[in-house]
Coordinates of C-alpha atoms in Angstrom, one line a residue:
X140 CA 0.0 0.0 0.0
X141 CA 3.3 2.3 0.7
X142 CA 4.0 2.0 -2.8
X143 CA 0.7 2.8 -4.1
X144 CA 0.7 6.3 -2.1
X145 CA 4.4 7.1 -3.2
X146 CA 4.1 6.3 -7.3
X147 CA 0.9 8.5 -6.6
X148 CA 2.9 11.4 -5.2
X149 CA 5.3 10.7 -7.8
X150 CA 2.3 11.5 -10.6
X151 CA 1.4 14.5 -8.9
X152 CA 4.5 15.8 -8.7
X153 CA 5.7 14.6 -12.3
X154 CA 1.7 16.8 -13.6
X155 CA 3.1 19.5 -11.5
X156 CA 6.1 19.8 -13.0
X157 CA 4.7 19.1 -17.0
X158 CA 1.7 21.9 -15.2
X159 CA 4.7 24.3 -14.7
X160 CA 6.7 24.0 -17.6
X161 CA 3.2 24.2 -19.6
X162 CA 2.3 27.4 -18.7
X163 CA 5.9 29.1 -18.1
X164 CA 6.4 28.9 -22.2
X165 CA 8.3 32.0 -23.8
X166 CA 6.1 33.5 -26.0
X167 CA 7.9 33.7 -29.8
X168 CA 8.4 37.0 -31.3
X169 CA 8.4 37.7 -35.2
X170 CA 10.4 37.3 -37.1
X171 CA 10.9 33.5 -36.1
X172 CA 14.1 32.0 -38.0
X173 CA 13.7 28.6 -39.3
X174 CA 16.4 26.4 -37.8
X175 CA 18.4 25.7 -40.7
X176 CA 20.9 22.7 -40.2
X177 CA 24.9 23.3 -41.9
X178 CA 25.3 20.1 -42.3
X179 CA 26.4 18.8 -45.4
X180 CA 24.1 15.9 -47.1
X181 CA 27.3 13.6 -47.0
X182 CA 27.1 13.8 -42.9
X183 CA 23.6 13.9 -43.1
X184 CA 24.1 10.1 -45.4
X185 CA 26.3 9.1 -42.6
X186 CA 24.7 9.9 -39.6
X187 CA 21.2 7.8 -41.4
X188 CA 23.6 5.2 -42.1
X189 CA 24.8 4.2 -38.9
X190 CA 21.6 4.9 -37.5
X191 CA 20.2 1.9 -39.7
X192 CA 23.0 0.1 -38.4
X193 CA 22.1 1.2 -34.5
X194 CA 18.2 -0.1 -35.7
X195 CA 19.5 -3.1 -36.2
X196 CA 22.0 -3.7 -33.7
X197 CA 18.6 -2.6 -31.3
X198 CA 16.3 -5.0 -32.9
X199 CA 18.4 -7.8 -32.5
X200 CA 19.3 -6.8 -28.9
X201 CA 15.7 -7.1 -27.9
X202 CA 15.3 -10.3 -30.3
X203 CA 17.3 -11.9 -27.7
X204 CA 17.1 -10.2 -24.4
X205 CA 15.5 -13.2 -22.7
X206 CA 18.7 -15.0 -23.6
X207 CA 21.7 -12.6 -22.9
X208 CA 23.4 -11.8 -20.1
X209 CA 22.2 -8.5 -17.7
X210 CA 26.2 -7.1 -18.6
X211 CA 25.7 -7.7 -21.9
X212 CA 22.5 -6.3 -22.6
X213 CA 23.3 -3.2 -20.5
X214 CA 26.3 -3.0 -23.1
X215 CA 24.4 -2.7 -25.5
X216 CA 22.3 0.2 -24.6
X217 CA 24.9 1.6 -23.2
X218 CA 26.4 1.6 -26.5
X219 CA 23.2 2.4 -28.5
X220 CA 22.9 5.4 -26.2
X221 CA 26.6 6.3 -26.6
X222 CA 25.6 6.4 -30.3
X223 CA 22.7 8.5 -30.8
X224 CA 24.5 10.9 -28.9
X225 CA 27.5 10.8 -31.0
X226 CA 25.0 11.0 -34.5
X227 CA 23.5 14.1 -32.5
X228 CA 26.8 15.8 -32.3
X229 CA 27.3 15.0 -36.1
X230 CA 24.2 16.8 -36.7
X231 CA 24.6 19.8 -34.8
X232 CA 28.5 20.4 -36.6
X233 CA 29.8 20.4 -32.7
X234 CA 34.1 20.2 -33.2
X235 CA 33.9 17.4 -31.0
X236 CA 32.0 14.7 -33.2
X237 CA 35.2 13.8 -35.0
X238 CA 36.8 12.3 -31.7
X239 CA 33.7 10.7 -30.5
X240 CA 33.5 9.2 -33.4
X241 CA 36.5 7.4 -33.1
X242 CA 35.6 6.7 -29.4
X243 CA 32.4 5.1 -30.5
X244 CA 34.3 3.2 -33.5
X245 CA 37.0 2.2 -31.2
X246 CA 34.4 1.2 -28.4
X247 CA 32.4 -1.3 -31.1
X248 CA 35.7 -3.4 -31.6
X249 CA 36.6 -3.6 -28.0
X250 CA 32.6 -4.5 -27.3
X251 CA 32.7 -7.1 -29.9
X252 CA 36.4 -8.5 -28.9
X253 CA 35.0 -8.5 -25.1
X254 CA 31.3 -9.0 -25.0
X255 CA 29.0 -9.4 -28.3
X256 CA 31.4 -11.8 -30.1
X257 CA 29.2 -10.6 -33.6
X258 CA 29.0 -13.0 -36.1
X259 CA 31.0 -15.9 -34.0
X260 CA 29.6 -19.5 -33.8
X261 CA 28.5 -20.1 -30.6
X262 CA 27.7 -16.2 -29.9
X263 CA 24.8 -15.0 -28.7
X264 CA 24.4 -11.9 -31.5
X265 CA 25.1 -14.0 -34.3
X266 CA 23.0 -12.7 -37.3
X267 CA 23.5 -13.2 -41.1
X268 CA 27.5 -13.2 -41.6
X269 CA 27.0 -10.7 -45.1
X270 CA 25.3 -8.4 -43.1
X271 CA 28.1 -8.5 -40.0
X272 CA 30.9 -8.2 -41.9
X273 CA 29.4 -5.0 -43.6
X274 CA 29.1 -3.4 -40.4
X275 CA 32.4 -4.2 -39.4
X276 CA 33.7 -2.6 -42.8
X277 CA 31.6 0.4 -42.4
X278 CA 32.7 0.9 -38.9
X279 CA 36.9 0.6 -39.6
X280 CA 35.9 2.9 -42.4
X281 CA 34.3 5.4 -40.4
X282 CA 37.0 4.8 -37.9
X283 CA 40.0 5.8 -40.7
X284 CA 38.1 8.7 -42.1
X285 CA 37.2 10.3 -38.4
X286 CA 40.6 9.6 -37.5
X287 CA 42.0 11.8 -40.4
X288 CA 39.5 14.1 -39.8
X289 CA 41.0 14.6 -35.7
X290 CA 44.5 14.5 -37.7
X291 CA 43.4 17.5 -39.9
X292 CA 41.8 19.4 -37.6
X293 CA 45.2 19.3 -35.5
X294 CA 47.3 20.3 -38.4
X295 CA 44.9 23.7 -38.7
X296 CA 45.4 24.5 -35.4
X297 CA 48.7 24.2 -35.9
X298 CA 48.9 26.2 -38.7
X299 CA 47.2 29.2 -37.7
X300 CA 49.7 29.3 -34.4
X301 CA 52.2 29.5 -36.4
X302 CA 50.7 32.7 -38.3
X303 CA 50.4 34.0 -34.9

């Protein structure tokens, strides 16, 4: 009965809150400027093409839930979160998506190495080997061209001390 009374509090509290938020809006002014993203249609290609790959990694994740391990499966999301995150910083042109890319690259081969074992007999991810061994292409690629992007915005810093 304790626990009835304190996930009610906790709705009341949570409608409070959504009340509060509601009604403390800041009204828009004209002329409203349209967000307009500067990101190229290249990054825009390879942020949706991971993301397909994230879809699947997810799908398969909850596929077999009821069979993984709790580490494992935490992992995972852990990793899908890490992700989305990183596509997010792609898509907002922050300086730091080039390095978190190669975090999250680096992170997928230590993950499979250690945990998810993709595409090994035996393993509990195991899914159609065509399709694994894509991913793992697509992911040292992303991994060589993020790490020359790191490389070449290090050599522009560079430069411009220099012309200091």
């Amino acid at each position: 009965m304790l626990y009835m009374k304190q996930l009610s509090i906790c709705h009341a509290l949570a409608t409070l809150l959504l009340f509060y938020h509601v009604v403390n809006v800041l009204q828009v002014s004209r002329p409203v400027e349209p967000y307009a993203s500067k990101t190229s249609a290249l990054c825009k290609f390879y942020v949706c093409a991971h993301f397909t790959l994230l879809i699947l990694g997810y799908v398969r994740l909850n596929h077999l839930k009821g069979e993984m391990e709790t580490t494992t499966l935490a992992c995972g999301i852990g990793y899908i979160t890490f992700s989305l995150v990183v596509m997010g910083t792609f898509l907002d042109g922050r300086s730091c998506a080039c390095p978190l890319e190669v975090i999250r690259c680096v992170l997928l081969f230590i993950l499979d190495g250690y945990i998810f074992h993709l595409g090994m007999p035996g393993s509990q991810i195991v899914g159609p080997g065509l399709l694994i061994t894509f991913a793992k292409v697509a992911y040292a690629l992303s991994l060589t061209g993020a790490l020359v992007e790191c490389l070449r915005g290090i050599r522009v810093i560079d430069d411009r001390m220099k012309a200091n």
